[in-house]
PDB file of C-alpha atoms and ligand atoms in Angstrom:
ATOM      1  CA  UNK A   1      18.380   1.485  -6.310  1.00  0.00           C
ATOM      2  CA  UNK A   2      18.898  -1.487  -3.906  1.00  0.00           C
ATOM      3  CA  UNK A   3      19.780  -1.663  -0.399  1.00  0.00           C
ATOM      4  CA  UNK A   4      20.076  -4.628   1.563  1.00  0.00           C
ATOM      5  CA  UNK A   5      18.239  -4.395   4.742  1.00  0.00           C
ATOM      6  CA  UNK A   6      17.170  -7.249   7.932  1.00  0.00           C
ATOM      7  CA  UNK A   7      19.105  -9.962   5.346  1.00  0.00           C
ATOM      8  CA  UNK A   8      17.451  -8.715   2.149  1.00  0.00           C
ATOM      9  CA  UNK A   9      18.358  -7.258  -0.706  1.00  0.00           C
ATOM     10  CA  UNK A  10      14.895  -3.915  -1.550  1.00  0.00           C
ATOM     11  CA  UNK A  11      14.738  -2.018  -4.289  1.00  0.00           C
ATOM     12  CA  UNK A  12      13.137   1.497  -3.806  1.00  0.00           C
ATOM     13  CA  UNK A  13      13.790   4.559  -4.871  1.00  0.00           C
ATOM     14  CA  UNK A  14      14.050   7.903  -2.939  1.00  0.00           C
ATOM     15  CA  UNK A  15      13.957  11.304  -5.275  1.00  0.00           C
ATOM     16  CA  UNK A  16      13.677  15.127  -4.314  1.00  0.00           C
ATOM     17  CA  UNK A  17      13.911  16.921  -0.819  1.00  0.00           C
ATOM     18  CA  UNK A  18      11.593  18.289   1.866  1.00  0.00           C
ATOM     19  CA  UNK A  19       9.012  16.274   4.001  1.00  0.00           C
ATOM     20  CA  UNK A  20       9.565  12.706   3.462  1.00  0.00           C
ATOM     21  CA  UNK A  21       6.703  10.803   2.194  1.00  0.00           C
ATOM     22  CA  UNK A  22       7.135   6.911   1.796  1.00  0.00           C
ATOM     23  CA  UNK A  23       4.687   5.198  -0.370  1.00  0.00           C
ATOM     24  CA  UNK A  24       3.704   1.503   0.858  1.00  0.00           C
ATOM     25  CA  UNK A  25       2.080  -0.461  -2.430  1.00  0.00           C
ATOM     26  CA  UNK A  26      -0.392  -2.615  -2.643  1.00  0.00           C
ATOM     27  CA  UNK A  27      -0.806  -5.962  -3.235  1.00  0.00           C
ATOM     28  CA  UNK A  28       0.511  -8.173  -5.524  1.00  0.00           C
ATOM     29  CA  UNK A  29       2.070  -5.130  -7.291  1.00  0.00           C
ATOM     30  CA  UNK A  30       5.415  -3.608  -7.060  1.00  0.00           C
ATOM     31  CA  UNK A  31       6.678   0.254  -6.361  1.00  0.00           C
ATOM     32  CA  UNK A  32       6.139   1.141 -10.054  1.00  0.00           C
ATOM     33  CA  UNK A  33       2.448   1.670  -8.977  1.00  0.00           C
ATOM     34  CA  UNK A  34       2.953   4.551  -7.666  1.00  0.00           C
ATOM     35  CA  UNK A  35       4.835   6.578 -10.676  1.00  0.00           C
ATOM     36  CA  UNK A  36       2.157   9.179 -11.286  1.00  0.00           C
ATOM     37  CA  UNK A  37       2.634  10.202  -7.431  1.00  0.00           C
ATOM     38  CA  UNK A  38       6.220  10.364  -8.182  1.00  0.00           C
ATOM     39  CA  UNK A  39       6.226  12.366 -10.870  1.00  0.00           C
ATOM     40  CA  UNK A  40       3.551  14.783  -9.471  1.00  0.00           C
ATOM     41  CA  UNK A  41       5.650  14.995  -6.198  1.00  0.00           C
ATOM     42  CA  UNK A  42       9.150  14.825  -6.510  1.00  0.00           C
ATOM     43  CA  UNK A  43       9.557  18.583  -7.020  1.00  0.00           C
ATOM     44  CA  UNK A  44       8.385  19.150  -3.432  1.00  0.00           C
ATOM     45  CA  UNK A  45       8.936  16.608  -1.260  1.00  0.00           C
ATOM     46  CA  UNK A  46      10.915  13.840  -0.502  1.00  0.00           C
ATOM     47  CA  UNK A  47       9.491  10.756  -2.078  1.00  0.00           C
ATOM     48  CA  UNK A  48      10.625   7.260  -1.350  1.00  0.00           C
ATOM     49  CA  UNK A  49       9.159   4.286  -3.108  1.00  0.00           C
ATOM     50  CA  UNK A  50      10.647   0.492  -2.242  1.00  0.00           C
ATOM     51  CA  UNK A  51       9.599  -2.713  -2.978  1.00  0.00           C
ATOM     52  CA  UNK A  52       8.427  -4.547  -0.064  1.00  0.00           C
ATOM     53  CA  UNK A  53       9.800  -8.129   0.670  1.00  0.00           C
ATOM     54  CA  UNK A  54       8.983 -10.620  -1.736  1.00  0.00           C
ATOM     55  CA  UNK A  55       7.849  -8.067  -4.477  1.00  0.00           C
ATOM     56  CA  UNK A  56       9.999  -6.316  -7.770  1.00  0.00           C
ATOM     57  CA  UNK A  57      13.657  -5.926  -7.218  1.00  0.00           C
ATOM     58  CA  UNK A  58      13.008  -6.763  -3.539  1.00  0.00           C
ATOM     59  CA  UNK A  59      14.228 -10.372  -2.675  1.00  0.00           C
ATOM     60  CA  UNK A  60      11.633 -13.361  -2.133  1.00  0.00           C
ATOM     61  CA  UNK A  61      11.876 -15.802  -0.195  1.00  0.00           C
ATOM     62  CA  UNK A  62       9.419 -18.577   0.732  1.00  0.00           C
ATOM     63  CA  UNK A  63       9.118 -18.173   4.467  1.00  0.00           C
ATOM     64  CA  UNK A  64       6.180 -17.609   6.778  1.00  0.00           C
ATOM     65  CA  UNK A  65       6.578 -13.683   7.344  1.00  0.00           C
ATOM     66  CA  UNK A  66       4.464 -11.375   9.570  1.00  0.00           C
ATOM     67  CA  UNK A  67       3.479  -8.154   8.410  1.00  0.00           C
ATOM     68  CA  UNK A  68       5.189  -6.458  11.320  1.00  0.00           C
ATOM     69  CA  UNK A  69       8.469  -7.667   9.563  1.00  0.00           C
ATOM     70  CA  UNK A  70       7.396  -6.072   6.600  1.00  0.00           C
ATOM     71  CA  UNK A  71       6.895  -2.986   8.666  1.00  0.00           C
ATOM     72  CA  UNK A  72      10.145  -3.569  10.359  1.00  0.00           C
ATOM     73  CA  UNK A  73      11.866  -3.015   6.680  1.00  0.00           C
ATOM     74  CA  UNK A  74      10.225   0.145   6.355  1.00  0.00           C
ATOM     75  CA  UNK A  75      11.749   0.637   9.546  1.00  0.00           C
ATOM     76  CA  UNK A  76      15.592  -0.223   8.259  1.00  0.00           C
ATOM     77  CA  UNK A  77      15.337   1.762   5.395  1.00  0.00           C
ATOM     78  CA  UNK A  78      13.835   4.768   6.604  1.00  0.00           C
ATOM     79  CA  UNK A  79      16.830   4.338   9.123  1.00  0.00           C
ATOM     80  CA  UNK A  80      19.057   4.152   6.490  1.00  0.00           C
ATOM     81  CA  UNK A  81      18.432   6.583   4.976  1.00  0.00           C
ATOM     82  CA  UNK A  82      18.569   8.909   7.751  1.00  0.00           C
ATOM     83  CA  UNK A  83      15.030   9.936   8.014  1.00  0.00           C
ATOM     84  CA  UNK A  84      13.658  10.842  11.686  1.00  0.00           C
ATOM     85  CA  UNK A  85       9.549  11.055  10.625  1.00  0.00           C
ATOM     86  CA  UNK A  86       7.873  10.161   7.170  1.00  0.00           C
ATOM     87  CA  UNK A  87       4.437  10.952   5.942  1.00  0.00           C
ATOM     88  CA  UNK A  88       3.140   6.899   5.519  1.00  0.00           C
ATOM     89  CA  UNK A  89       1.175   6.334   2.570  1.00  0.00           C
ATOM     90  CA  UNK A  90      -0.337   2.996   2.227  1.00  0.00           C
ATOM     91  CA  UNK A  91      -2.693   1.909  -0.093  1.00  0.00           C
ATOM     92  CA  UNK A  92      -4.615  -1.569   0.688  1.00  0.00           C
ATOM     93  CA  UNK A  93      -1.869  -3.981   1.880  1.00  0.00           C
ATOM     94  CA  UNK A  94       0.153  -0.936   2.194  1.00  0.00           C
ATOM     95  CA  UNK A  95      -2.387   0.509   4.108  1.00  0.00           C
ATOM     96  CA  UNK A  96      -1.928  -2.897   6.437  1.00  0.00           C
ATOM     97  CA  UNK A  97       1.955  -2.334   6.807  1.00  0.00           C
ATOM     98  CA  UNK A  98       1.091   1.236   7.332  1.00  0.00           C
ATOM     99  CA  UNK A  99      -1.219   0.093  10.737  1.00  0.00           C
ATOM    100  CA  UNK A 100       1.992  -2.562  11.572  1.00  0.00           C
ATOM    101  CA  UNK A 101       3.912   0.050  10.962  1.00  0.00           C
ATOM    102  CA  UNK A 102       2.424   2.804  13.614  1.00  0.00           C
ATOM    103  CA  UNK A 103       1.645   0.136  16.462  1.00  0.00           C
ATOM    104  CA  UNK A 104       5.206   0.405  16.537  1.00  0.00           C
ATOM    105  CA  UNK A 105       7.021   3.220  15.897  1.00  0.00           C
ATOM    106  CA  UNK A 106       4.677   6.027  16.200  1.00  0.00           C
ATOM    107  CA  UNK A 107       6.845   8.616  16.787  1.00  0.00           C
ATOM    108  CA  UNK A 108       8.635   7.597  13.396  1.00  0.00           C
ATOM    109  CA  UNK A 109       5.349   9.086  11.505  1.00  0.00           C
ATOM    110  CA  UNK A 110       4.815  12.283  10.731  1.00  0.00           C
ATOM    111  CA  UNK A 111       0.866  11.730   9.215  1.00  0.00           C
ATOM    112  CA  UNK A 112      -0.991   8.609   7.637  1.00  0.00           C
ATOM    113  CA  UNK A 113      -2.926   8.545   4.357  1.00  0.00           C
ATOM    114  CA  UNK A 114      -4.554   5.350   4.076  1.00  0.00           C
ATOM    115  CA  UNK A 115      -5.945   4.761   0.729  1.00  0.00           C
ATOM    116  CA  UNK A 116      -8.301   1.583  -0.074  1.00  0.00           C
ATOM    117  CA  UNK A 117      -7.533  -0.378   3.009  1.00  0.00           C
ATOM    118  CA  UNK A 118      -9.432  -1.659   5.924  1.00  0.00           C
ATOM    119  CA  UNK A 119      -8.918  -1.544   9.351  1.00  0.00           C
ATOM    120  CA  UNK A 120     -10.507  -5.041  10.673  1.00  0.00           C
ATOM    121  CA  UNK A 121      -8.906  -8.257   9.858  1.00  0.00           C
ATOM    122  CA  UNK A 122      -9.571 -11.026   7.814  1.00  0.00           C
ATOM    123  CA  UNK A 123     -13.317 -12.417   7.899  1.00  0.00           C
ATOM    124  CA  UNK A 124     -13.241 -16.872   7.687  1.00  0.00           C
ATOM    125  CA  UNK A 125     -14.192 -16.076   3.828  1.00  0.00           C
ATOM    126  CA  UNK A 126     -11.350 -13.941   3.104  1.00  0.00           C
ATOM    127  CA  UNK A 127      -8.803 -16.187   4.736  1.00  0.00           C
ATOM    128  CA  UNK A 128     -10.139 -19.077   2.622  1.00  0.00           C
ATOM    129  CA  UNK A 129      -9.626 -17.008  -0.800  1.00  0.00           C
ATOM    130  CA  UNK A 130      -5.855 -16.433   0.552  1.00  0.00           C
ATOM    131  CA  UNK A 131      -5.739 -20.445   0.479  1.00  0.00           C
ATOM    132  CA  UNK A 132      -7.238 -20.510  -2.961  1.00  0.00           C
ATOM    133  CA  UNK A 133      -5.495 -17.693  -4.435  1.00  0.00           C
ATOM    134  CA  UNK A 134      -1.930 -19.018  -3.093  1.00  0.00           C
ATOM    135  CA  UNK A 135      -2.644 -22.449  -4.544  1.00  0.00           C
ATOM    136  CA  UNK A 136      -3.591 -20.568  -7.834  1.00  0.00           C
ATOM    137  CA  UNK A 137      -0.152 -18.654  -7.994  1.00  0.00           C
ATOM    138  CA  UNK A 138       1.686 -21.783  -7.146  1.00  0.00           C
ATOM    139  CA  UNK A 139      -0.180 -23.810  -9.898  1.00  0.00           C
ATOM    140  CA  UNK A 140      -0.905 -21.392 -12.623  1.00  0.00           C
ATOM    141  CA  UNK A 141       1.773 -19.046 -11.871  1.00  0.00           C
ATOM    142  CA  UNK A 142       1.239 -14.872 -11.832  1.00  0.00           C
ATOM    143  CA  UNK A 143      -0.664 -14.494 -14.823  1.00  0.00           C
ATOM    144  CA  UNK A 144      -3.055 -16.582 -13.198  1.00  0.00           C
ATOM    145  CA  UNK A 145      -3.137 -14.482 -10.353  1.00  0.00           C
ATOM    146  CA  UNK A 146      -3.358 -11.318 -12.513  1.00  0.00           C
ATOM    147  CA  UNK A 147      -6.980 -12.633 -14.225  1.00  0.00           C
ATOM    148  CA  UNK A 148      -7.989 -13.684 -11.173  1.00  0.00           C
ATOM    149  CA  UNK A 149      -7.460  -9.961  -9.273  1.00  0.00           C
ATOM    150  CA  UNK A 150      -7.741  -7.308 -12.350  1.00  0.00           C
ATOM    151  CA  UNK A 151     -11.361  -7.375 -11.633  1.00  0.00           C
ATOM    152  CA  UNK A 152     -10.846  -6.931  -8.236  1.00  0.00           C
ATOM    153  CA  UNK A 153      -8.773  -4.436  -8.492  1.00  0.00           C
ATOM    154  CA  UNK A 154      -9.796  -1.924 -11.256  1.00  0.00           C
ATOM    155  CA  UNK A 155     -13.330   0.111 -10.967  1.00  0.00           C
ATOM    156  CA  UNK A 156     -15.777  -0.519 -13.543  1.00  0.00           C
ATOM    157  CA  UNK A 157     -15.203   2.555 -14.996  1.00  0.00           C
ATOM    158  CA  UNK A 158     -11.331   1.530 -15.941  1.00  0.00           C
ATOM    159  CA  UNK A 159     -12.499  -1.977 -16.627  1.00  0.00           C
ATOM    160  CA  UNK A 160     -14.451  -0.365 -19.093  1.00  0.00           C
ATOM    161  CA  UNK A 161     -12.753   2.010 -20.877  1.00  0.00           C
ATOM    162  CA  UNK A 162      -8.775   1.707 -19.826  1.00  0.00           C
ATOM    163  CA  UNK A 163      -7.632  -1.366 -21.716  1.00  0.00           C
ATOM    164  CA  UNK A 164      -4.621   0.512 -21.358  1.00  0.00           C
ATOM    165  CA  UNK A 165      -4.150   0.486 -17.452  1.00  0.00           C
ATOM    166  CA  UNK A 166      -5.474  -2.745 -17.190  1.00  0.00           C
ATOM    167  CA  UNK A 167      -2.985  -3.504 -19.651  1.00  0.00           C
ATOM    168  CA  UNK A 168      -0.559  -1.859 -17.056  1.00  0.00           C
ATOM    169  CA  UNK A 169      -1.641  -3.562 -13.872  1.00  0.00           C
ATOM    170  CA  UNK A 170      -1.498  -7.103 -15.619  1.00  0.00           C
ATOM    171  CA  UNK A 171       2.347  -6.289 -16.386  1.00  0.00           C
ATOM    172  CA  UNK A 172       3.134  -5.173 -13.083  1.00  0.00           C
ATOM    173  CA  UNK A 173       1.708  -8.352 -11.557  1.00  0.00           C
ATOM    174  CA  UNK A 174       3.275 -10.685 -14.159  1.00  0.00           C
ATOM    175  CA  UNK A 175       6.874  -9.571 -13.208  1.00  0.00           C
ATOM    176  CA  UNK A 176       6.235 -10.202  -9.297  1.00  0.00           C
ATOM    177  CA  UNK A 177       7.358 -13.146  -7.899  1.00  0.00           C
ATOM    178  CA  UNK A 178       4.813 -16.222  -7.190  1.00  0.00           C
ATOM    179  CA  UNK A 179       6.945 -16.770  -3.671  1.00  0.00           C
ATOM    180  CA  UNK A 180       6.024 -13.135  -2.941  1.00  0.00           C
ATOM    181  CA  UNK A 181       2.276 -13.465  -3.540  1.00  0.00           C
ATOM    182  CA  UNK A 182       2.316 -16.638  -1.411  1.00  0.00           C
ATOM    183  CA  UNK A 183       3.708 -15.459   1.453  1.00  0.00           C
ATOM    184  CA  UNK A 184       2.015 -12.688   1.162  1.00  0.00           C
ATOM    185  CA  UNK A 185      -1.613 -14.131   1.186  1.00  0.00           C
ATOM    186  CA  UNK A 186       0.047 -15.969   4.363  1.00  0.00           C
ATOM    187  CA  UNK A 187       0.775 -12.765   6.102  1.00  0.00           C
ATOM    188  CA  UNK A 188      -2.396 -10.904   5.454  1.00  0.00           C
ATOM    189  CA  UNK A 189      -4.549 -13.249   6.582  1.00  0.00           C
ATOM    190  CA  UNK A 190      -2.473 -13.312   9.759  1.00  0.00           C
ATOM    191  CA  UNK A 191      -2.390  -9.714  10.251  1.00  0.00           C
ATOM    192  CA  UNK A 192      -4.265  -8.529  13.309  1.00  0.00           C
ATOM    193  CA  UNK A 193      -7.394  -6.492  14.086  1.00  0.00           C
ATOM    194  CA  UNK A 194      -6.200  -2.568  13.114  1.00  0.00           C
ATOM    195  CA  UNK A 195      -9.533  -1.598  14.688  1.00  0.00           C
ATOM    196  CA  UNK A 196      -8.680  -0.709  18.372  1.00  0.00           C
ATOM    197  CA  UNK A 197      -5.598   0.807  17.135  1.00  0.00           C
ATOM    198  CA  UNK A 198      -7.743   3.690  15.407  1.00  0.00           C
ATOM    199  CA  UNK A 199      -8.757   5.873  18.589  1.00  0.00           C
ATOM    200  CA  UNK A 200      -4.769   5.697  19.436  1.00  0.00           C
ATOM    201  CA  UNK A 201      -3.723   7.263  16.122  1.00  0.00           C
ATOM    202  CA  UNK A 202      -2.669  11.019  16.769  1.00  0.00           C
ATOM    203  CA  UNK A 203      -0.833  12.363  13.559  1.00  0.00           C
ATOM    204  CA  UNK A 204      -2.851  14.003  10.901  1.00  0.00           C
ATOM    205  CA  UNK A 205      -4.764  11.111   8.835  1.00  0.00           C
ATOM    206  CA  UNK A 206      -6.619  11.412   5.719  1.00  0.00           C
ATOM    207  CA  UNK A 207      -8.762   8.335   4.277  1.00  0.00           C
ATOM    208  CA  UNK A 208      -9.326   8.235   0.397  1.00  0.00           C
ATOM    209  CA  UNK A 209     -10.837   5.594  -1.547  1.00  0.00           C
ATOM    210  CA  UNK A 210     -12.170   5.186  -5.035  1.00  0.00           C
ATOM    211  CA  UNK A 211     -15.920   5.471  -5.169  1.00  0.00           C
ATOM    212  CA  UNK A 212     -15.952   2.374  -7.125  1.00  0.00           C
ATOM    213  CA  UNK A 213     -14.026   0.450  -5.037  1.00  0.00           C
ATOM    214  CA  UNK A 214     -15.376  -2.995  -3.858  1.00  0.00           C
ATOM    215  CA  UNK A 215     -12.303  -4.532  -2.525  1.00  0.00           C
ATOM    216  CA  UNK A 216     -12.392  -2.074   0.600  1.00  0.00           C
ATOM    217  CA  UNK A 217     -15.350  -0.256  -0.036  1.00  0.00           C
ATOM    218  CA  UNK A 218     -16.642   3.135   1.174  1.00  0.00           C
ATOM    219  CA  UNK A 219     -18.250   1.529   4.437  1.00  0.00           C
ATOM    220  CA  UNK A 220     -14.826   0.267   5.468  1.00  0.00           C
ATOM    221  CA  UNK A 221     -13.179   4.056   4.281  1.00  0.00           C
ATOM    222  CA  UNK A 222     -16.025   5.169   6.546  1.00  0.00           C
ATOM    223  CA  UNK A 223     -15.336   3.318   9.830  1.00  0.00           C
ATOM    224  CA  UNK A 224     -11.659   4.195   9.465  1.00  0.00           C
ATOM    225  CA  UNK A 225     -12.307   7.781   9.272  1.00  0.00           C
ATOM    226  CA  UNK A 226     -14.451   7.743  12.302  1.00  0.00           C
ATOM    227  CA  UNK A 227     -12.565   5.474  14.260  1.00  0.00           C
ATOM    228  CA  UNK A 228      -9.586   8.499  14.251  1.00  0.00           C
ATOM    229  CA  UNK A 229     -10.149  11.791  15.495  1.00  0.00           C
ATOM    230  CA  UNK A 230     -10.099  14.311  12.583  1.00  0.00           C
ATOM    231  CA  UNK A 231      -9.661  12.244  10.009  1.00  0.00           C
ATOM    232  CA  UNK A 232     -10.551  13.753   6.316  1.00  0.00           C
ATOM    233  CA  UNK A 233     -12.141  11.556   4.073  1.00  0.00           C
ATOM    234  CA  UNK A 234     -12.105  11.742   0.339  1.00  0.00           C
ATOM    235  CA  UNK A 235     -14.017   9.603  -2.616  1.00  0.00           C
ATOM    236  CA  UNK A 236     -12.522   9.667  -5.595  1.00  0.00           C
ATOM    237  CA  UNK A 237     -14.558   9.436  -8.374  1.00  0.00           C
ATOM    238  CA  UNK A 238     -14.363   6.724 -11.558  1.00  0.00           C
ATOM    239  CA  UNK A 239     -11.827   5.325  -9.493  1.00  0.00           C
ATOM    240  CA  UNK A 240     -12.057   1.312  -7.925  1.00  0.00           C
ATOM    241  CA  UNK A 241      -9.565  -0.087  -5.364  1.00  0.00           C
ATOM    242  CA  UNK A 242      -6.325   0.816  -7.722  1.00  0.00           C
ATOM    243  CA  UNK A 243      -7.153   4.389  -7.393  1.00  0.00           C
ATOM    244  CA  UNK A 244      -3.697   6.045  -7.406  1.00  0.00           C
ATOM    245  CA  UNK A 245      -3.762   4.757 -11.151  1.00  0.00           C
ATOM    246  CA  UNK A 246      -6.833   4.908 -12.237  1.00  0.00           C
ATOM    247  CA  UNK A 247      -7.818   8.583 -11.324  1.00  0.00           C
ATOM    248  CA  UNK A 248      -4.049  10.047 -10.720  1.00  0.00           C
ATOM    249  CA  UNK A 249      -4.964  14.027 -11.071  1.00  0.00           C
ATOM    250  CA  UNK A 250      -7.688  13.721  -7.875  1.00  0.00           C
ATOM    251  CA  UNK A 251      -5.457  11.421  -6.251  1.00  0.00           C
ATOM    252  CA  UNK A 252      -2.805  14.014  -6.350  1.00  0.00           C
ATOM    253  CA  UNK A 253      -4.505  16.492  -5.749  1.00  0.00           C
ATOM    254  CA  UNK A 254      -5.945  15.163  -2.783  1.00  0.00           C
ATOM    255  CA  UNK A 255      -2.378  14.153  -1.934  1.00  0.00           C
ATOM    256  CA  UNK A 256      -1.531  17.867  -2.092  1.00  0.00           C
ATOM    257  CA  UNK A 257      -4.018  19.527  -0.536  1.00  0.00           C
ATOM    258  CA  UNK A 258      -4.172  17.330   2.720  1.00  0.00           C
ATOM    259  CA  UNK A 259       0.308  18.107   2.777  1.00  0.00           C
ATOM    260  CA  UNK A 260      -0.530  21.653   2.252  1.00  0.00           C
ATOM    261  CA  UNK A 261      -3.063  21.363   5.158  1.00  0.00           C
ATOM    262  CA  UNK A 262      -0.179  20.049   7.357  1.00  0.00           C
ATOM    263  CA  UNK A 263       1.657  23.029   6.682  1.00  0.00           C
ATOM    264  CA  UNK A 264       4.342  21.153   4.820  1.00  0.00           C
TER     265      UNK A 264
HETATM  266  C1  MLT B 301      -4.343  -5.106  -2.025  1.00  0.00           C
HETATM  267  O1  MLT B 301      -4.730  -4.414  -2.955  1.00  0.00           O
HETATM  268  O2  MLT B 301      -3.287  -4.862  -1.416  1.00  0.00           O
HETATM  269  C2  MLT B 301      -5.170  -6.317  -1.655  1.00  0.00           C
HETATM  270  O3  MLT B 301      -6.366  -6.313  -2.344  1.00  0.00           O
HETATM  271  C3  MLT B 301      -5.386  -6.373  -0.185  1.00  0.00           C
HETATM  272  C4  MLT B 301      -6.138  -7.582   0.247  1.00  0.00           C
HETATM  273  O4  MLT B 301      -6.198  -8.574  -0.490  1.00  0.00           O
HETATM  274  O5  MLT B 301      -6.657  -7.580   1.380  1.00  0.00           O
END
């Protein structure tokens, strides 16, 4: 479906009733990443999937954007659609919006599952392969940028053996628009330090990441979950920084178990 929200036409789809969740994707993917959770949900809850500015059916425009705007969509369409609180689920650069997202409009969030993100900000390093991997998506276009992150992005246990998924992933970053993954790169490395923000956090959080992720590893999982009081942590195993995909039964599970936990 599409929706046209703060000037922009967003795609995103919103299937089932009951608790709201609303799935934030990652970067430079789409909302089609997160089809297994769908699936797997959908019969109990209330799941709503968009595509965040500048990504799948959502419009892109080449603009210097903060993620707070990005967060401010959520906002709209959440608003839109009439929903008062929705479980956030963010994984990496969703995981970013998802932190934008709360330093706002906390009362908007019913609990936060933050799945291979960070909390801290960009390190001088990191900022400097947002440069490099912008110049590479305007030059060599999004296959370019799909070579460049599959290794970044899949564990080496789906690296080896899921030719398949990587398949998959490769797709999904092919059909994403270069302006997208530009401004993008722009806004990340903007985005501010989550870290202070963590003691403040008072809905229900859980922390996953894939034991084989090295994008935001298990340290960074690790200072997140003790930076918020009563946060669950959970490793997912043969899984890297895509772990939704690459292990979707634990993922789900884990999914379930921490909604069943909020008594939802
Ligand atoms: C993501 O998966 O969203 C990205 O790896 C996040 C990042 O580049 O910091």
């Amino acid at each position: 479906m599409k929706i046209t929200l703060n000037g922009l036409t967003i795609g995103y789809d919103d299937q089932g009733s009951g608790t709201p969740l609303m799935f934030l994707h990652a970067f430079p993917l789409n909302r089609s990443m997160w089809g297994d959770q769908v699936t797997a949900l959908a019969h109990r809850f209330r799941v709503i999937t968009m595509d965040l500015r500048g990504h799948g059916e959502s419009d892109a425009l080449l603009w210097h954007f903060s993620l707070e705007q990005y967060a401010d969509d959520v906002a709209a369409l959440i608003n839109q659609l009439s929903i008062d609180r929705a479980v956030l689920i963010g994984l990496s650069m969703g995981g970013y919006i998802a932190f934008a997202f709360y330093r706002k409009y906390p009362d908007r969030v019913r609990a936060l599952v933050l799945a291979d993100t960070r909390a801290a900000a960009d390190t001088v390093e990191s900022r400097a392969g947002r440069v490099a991997l912008a110049q590479t998506a305007f030059r060599h276009g999004a296959g370019a940028v799909a070579d460049l992150m599959l290794p970044k992005l899949l564990g080496a246990t789906s690296l080896e053996r899921r030719a398949d998924l990587a398949a998959k992933v490769r797709h999904i970053i092919s059909g994403n628009d270069i302006c997208g993954m530009i401004v993008d790169s722009m806004a990340m490395a903007d985005r501010p330090d989550s870290r202070s923000l963590l003691p403040t956090i008072t809905v229900p959080t859980m922390v996953l990441v894939g034991e084989e992720d090295h994008t935001t590893p298990l340290t960074e999982a690790q200072a997140m979950a003790a930076g918020i009081p009563g946060t669950k942590l959970v490793v997912i195993p043969g899984a890297g920084h895509l772990s939704n995909l690459e292990q979707p039964e634990a993922f789900n599970e884990a999914l379930h178990r921490f909604l069943e936990e909020l008594g939802e």
